Coordinates of C-alpha atoms and ligand atoms in Angstrom, one line a residue:
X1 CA 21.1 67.0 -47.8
X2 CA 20.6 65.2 -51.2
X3 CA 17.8 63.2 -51.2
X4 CA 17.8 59.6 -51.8
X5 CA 15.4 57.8 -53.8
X6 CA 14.0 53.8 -51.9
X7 CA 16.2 51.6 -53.5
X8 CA 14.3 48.7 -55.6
X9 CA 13.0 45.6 -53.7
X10 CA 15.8 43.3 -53.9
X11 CA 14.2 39.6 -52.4
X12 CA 12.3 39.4 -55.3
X13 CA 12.8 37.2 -58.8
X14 CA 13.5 39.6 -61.2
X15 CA 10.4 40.3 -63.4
X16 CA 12.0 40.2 -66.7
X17 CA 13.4 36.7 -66.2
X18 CA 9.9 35.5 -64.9
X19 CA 8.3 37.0 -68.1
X20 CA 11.5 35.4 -70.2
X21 CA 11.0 31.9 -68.3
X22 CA 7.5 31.5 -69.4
X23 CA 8.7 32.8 -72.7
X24 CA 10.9 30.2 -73.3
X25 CA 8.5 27.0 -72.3
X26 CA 6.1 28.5 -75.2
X27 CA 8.8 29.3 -77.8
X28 CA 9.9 25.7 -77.1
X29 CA 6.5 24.5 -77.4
X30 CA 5.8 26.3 -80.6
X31 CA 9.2 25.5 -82.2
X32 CA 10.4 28.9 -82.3
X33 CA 13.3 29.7 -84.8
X34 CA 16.3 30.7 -83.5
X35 CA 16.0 34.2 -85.5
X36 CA 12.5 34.7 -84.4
X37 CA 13.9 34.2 -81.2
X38 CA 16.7 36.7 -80.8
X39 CA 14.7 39.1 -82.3
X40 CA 11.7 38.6 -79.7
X41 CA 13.8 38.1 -76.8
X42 CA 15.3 41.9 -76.5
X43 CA 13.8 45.2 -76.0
X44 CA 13.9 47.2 -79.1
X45 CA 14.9 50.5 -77.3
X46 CA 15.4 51.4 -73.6
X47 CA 15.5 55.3 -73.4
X48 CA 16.7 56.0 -69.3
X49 CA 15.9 60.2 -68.7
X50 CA 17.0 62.6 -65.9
X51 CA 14.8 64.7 -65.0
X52 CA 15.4 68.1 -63.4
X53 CA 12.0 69.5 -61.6
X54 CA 11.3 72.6 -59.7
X55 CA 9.8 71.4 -56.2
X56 CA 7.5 73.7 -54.6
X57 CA 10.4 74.6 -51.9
X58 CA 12.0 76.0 -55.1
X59 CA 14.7 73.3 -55.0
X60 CA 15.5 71.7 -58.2
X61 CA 15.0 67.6 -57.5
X62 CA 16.7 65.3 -60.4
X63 CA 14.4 62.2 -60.8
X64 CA 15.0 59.5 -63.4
X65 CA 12.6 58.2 -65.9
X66 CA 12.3 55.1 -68.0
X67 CA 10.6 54.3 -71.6
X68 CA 11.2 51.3 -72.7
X69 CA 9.9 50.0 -76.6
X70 CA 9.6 46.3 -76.3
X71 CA 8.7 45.1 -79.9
X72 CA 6.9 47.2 -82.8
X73 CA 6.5 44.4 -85.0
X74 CA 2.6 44.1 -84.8
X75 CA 2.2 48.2 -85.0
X76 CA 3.1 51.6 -83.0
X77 CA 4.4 50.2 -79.6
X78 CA 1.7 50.9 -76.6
X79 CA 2.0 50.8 -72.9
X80 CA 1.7 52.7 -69.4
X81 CA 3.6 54.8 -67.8
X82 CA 4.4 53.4 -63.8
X83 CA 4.7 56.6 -60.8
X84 CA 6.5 54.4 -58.6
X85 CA 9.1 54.9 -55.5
X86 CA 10.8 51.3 -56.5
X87 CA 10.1 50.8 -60.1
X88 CA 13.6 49.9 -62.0
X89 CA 14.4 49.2 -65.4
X90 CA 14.3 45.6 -65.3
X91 CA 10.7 45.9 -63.8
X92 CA 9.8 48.3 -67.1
X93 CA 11.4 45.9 -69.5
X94 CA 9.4 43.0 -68.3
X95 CA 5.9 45.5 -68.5
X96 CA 6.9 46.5 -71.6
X97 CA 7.2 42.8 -73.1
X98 CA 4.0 42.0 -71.5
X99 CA 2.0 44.4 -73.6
X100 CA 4.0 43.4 -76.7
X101 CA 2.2 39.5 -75.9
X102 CA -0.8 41.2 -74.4
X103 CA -1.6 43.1 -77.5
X104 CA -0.9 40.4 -79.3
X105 CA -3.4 38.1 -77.6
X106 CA -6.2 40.2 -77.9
X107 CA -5.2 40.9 -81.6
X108 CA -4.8 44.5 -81.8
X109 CA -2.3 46.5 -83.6
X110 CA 0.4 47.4 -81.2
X111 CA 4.0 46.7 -80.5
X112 CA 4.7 46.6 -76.3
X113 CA 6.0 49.3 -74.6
X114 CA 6.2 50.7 -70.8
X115 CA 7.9 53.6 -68.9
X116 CA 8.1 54.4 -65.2
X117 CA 9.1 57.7 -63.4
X118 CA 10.8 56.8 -59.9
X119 CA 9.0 59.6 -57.3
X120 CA 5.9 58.8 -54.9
X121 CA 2.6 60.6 -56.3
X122 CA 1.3 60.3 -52.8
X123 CA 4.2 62.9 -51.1
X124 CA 4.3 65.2 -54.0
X125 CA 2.2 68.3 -54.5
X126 CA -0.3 68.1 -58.2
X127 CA 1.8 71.2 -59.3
X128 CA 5.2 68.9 -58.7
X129 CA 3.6 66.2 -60.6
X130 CA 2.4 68.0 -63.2
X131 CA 5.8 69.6 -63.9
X132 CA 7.6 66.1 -63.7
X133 CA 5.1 64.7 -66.5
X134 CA 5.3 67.5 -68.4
X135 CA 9.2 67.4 -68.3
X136 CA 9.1 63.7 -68.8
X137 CA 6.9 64.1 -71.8
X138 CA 9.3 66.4 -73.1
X139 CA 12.1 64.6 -73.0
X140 CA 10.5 61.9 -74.9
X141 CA 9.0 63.8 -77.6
X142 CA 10.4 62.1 -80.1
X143 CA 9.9 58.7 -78.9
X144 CA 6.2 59.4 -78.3
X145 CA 4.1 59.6 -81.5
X146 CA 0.6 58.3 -82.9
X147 CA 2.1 56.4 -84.8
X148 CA 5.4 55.6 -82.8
X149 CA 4.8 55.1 -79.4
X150 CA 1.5 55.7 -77.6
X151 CA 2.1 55.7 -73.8
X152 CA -1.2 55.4 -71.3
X153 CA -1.6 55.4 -67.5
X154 CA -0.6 53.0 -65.5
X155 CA 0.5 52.5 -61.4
X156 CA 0.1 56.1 -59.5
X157 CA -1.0 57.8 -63.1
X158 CA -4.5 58.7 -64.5
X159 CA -6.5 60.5 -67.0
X160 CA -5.0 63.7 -65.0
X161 CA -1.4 63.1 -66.3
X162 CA -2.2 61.4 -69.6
X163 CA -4.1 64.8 -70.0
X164 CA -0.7 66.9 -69.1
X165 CA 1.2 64.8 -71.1
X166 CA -1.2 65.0 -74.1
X167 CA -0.9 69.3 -73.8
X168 CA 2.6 69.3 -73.7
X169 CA 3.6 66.8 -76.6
X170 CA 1.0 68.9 -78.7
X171 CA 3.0 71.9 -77.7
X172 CA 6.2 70.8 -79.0
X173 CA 4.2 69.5 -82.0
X174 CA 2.2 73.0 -82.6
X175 CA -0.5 71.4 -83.1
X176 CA -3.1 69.2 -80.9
X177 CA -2.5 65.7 -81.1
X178 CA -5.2 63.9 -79.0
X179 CA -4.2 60.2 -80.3
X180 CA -0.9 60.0 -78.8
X181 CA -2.0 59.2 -75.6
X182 CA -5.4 57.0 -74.6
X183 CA -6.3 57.2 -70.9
X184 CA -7.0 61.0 -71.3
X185 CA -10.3 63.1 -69.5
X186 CA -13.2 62.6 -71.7
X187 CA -13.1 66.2 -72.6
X188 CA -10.1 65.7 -74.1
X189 CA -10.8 63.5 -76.5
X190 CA -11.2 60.0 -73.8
X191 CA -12.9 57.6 -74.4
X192 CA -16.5 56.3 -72.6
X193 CA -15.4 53.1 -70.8
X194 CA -11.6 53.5 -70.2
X195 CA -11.3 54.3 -66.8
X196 CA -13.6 50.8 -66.2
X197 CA -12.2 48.9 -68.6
X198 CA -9.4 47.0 -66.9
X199 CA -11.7 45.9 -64.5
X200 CA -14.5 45.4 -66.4
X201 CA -11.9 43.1 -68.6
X202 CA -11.1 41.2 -65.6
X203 CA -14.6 40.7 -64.8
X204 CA -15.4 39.2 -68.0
X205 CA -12.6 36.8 -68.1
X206 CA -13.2 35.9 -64.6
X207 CA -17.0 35.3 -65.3
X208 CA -15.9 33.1 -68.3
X209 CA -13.4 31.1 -66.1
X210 CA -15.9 30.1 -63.9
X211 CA -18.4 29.0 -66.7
X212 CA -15.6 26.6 -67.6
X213 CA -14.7 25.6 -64.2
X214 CA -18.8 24.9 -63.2
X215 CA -18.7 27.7 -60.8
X216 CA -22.1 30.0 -60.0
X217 CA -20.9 33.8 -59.5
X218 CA -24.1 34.3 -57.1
X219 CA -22.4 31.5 -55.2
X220 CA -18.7 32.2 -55.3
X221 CA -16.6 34.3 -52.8
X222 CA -13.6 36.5 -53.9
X223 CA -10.9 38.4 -52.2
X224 CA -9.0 41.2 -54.0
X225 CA -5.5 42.8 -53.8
X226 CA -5.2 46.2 -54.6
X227 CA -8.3 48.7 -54.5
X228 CA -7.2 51.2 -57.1
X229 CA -8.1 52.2 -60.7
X230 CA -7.8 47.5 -61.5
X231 CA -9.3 46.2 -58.1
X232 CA -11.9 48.6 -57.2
X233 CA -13.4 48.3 -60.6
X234 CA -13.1 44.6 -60.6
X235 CA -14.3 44.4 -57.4
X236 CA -17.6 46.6 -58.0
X237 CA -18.3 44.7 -61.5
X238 CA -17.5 41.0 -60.0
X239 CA -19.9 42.0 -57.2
X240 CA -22.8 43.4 -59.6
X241 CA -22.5 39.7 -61.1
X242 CA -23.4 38.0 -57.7
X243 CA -20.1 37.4 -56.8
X244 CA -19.7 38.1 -52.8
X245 CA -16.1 39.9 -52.0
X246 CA -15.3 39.1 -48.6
X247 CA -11.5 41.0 -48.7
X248 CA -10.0 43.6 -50.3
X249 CA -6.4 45.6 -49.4
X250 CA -4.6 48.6 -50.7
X251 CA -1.8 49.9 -49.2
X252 CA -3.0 50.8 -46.2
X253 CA -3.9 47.0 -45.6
X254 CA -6.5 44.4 -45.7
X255 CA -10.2 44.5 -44.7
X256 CA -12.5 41.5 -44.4
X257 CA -16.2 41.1 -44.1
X258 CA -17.6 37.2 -43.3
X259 CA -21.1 38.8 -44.8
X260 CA -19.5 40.2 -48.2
X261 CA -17.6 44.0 -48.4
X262 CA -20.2 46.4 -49.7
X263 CA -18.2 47.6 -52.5
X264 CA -19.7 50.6 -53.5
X265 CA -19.7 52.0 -49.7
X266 CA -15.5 50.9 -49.8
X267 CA -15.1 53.0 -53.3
X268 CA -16.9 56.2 -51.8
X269 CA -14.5 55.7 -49.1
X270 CA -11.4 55.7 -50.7
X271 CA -12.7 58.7 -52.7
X272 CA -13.2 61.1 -50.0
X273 CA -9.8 59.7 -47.8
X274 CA -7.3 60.4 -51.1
X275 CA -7.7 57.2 -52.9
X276 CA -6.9 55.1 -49.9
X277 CA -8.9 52.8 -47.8
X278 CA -7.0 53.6 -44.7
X279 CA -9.6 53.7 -41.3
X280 CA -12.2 52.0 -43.5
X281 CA -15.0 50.6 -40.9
X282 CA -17.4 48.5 -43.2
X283 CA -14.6 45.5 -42.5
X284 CA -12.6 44.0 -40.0
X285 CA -8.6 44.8 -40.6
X286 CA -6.5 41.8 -41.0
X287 CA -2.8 40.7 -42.1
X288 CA -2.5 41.8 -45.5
X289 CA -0.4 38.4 -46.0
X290 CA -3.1 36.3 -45.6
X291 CA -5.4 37.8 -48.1
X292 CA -4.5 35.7 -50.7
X293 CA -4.0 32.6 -48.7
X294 CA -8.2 33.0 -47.3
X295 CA -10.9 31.0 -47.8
X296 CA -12.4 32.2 -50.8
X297 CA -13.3 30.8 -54.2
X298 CA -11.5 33.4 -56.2
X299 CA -8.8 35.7 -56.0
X300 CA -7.8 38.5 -57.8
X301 CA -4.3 40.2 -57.5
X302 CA -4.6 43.7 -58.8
X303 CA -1.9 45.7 -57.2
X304 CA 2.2 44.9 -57.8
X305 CA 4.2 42.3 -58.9
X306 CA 5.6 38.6 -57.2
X307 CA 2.3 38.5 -54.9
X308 CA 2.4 34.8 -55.4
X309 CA 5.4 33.3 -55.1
X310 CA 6.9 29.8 -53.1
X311 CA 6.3 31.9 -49.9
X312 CA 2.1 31.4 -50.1
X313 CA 1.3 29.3 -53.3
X314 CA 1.1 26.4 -50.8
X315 CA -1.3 28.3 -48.7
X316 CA -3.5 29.3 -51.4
X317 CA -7.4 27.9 -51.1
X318 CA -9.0 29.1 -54.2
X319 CA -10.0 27.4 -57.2
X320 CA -9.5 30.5 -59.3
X321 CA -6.2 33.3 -59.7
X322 CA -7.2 36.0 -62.3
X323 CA -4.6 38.3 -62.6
X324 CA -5.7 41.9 -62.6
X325 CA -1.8 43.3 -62.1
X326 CA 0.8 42.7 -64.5
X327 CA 3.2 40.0 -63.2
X328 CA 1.7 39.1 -59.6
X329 CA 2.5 35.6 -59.6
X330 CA 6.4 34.2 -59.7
X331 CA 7.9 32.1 -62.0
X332 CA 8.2 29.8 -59.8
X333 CA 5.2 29.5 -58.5
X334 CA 3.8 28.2 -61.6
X335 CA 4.6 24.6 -60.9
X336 CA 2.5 24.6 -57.9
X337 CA -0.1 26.6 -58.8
X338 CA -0.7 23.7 -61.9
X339 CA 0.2 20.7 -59.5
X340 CA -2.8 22.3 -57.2
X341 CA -5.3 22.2 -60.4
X342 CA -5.7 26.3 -60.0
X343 CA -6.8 27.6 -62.9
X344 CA -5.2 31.2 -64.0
X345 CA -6.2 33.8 -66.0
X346 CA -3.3 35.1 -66.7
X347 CA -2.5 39.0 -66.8
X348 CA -1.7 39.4 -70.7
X349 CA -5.1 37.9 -71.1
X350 CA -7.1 39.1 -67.8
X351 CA -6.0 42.9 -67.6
X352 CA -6.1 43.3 -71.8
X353 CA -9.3 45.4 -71.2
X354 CA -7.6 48.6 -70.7
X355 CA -5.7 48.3 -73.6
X356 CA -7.9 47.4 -76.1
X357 CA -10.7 50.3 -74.8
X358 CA -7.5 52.1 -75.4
X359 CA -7.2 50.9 -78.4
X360 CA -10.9 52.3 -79.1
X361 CA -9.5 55.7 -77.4
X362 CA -6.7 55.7 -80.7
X363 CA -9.4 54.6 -83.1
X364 CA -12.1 56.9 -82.2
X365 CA -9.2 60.1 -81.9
X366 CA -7.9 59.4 -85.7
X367 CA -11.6 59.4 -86.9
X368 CA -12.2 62.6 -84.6
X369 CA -15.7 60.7 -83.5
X370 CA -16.9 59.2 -80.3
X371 CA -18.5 55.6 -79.6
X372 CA -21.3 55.2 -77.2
X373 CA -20.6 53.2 -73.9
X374 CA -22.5 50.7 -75.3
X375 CA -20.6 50.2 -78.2
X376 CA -17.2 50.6 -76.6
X377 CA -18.2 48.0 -74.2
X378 CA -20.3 45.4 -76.3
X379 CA -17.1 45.6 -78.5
X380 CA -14.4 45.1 -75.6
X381 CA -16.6 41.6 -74.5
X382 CA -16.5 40.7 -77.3
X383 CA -12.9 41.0 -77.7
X384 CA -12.6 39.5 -74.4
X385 CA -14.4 36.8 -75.0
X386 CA -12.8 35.7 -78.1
X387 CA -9.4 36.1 -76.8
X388 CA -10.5 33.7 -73.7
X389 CA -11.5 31.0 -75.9
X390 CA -8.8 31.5 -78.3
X391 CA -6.4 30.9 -75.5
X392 CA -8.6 28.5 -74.2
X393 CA -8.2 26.0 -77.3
X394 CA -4.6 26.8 -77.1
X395 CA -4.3 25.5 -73.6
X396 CA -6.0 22.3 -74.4
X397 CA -4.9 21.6 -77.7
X398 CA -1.2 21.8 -76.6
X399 CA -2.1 20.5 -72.7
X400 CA -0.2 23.8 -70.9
X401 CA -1.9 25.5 -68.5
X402 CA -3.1 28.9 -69.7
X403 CA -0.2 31.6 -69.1
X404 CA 1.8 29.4 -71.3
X405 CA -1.3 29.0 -74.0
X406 CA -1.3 33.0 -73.9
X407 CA 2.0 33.1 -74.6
X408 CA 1.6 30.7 -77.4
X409 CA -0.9 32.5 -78.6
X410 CA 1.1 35.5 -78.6
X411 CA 4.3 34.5 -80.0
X412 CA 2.7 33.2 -82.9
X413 CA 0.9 35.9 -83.9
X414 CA 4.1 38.2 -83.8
X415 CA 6.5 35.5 -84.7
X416 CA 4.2 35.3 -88.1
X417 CA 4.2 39.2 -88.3
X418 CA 7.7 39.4 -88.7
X419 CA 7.6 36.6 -90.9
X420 CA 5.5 38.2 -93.6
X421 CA 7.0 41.8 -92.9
X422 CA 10.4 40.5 -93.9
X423 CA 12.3 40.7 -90.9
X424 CA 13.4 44.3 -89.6
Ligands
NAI501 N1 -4.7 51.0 -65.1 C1 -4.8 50.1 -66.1 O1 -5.5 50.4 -67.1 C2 -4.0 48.9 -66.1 C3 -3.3 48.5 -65.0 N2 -2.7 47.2 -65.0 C4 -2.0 46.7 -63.8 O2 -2.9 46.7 -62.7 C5 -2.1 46.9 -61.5 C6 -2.8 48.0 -60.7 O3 -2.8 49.2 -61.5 P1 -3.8 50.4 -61.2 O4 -5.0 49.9 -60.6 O5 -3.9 51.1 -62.5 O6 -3.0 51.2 -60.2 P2 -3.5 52.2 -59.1 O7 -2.3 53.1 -58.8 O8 -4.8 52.9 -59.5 O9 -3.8 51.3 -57.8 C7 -2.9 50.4 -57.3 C8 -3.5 49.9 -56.0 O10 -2.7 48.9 -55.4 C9 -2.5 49.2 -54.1 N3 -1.2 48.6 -53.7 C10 0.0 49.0 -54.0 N4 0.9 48.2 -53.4 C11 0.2 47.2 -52.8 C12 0.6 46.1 -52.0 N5 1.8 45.7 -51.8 N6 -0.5 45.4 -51.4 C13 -1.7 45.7 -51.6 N7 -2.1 46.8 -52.4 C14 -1.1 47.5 -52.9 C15 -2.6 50.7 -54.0 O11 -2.8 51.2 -52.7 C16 -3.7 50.9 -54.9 O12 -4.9 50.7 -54.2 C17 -0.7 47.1 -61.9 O13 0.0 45.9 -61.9 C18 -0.9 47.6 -63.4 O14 0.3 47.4 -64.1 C19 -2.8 46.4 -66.0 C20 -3.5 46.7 -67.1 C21 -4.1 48.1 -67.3
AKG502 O1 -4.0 51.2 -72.1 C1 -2.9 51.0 -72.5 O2 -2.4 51.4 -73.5 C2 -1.9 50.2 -71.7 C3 -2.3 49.9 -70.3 C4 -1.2 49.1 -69.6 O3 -0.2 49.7 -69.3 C5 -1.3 47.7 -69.4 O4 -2.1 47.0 -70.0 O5 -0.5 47.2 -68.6

């Protein structure tokens, strides 16, 4: 029987329009010129692979594969790669331009670029897995580079791929080429402070939200979506600041505790039942729809895309959204979410840890040296930090709420690059 693949979620926007929609309100704010804007609007490149792989039955399964090169105005593009049974092209297209703004926000030298492998990590064996990412890897080789295209993980990948894909690109290379992929083990040339680093980026951003907003962590609730690499880390960082997390979910569902979730107890958890919370007991279960929508003072969505959209906004009781996921809040959603005085952090801002640890990953491979923690992570606040306020100003000294003074911030900065470079 030929297997078929889930086909994508079809009752929801489309997330390169949302990401073009916001897009447009800040190039309109800006002024944008009409070449700037052509040339901003587009992908640069969307590579689409087939990819044979040997299951362990010995059957040969075809699966498909996406890279997508968003912009490389602002340096080598950079970006994740998705293991996902529903993730489509449009979906990488839109991932890909968020890390060309991203990048740009936090002001480091990368272009925006994403791919995705459609397959289910979770029903495959680590031998299938490996052979599809070393396969994948191959038939991008010449997309990939240091200085081309530096992919990282993403949804359902980790420093165990980026690792595979790392041995095999050096193999068609003949020679080992640690900076053409961040994410990897440490022994492999990773860096101290990537794995946390989304999430500890989140943490920052929310702490300097709520210095803004008057809000005392020590005496602030949160509930968080998504308990993986993003939420788990945001989770156990938000709680070491005070912060009491009374729900978190995966895909298994969501688990509330009135008296705060200890968070370290829920990560060992997870570790020891394959990365899922599934039978956890330190919580209560309850919908997974109403996580979002509880009583809590912040909220952090840090799984999937279109989490907030016209179905819940309405619903939604906290003062505070920061967006751990790429994406998780509609288009048109927006409206509401400003007409309810919700402030967001958005994602290009909020999750632009990961990438600029990664960033550090590069950095530190081309020198062949290592940072300390301390110095990877006093340097990523910092970052942080300056990147909030930048797009804090923005936000006030345009009045937009901040998604659009990210983008603002963003399209600037890139819309000069290309300015200076001459056009392409
Ligand atoms: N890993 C990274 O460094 C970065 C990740 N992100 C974004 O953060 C989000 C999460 O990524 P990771 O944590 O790396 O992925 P992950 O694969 O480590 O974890 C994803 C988590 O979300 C859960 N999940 C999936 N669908 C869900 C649903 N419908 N409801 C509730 N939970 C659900 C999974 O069970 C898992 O706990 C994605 O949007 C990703 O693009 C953004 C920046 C960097
Ligand atoms: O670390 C990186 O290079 C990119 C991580 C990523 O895919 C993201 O920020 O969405």
């Amino acid at each position: 029987m030929l297997y078929k693949e889930p086909a994508p979620i079809k009752d929801r926007e489309n997330p390169f329009e949302s990401m073009m929609s916001r897009f447009n309100i800040a190039a309109e704010v800006l002024g944008l010129d009409e070449e700037t804007y052509n040339v901003l609007k587009s992908p640069t490149r969307q590579v689409i692979v087939n990819i044979p792989v040997t299951m362990d039955d010995g059957k040969v399964r075809v699966f498909e594969g996406y890279r997508v090169i968003h912009s490389t105005i602002l340096g080598p593009s950079k970006g994740g790669i998705r293991y996902a049974p529903d993730v489509f092209l449009d979906e990488v297209k839109a991932l890909a331009a968020w890390m060309t703004w991203k990048c740009a926000v936090v002001d480091i030298p990368y272009g925006g670029a994403k791919g995705g492998i459609i397959c289910d990590p979770f029903t495959m064996s680590a031998g299938e897995i490996e052979r599809l990412t070393r396969a994948y890897t191959s038939a991008l080789a010449d997309t990939f580079g240091p200085d081309q295209d530096i992919p990282a993980p993403d949804m359902g990948t980790g420093p165990r791929e980026m690792a595979w894909l790392m041995d095999e690109y050096s193999k068609t290379k003949g020679s080992t080429v640690h900076a053409v992929v961040t994410g990897k083990p440490l022994v492999l040339g990773g860096s101290l402070g990537r794995v946390e680093a989304t999430g500890r980026g989140v943490m920052v951003s929310a702490m300097a939200a709520m210095d803004k907003l008057g809000m005392d962590p020590s005496k602030s609730t949160a509930a968080i979506q998504g308990f993986g690499n993003v939420g788990a880390w945001a989770a156990k960082l938000m709680a070491e600041r005070g912060v009491k997390i009374l729900g978190i979910s995966d895909v298994s569902g969501a688990y509330w505790n009135d008296n705060g979730i200890d968070i370290e107890d829920a990560i060992e958890y997870k570790n020891a039942h394959n990365g899922r919370l599934e039978g956890y007991k330190g919580a209560e279960l309850m919908d997974p729809d109403e996580l979002l929508t509880s009583k809590v003072d912040v909220i952090i969505p840090a799984a999937v895309e279109d989490v907030i959209t016209i179905k819940n906004v309405d619903k939604i009781q906290a003062r505070l959204i920061v967006e751990g996921a790429n994406g998780p809040t509609s288009y048109k959603a927006d409206n509401i979410i400003n007409e309810k005085g919700i402030m967001v952090v958005p994602d290009i801002l909020a999750n632009s840890g990961g990438v600029t640890v990664s960033y550090f990953e590069w950095v530190q491979n081309r020198m062949g040296f290592k940072w300390t923690l301390d110095r990877v992570n006093e340097r990523a606040e910092r970052i942080m930090n300056e990147s909030f306020e930048r797009v804090y100003a923005a936000s006030q000294k345009y009045n937009v709420p901040m998604r659009i003074a990210a983008y603002i911030v963003a399209i600037d900065k890139v819309a000069m690059t290309y300015k200076y470079r001459g056009g392409f």
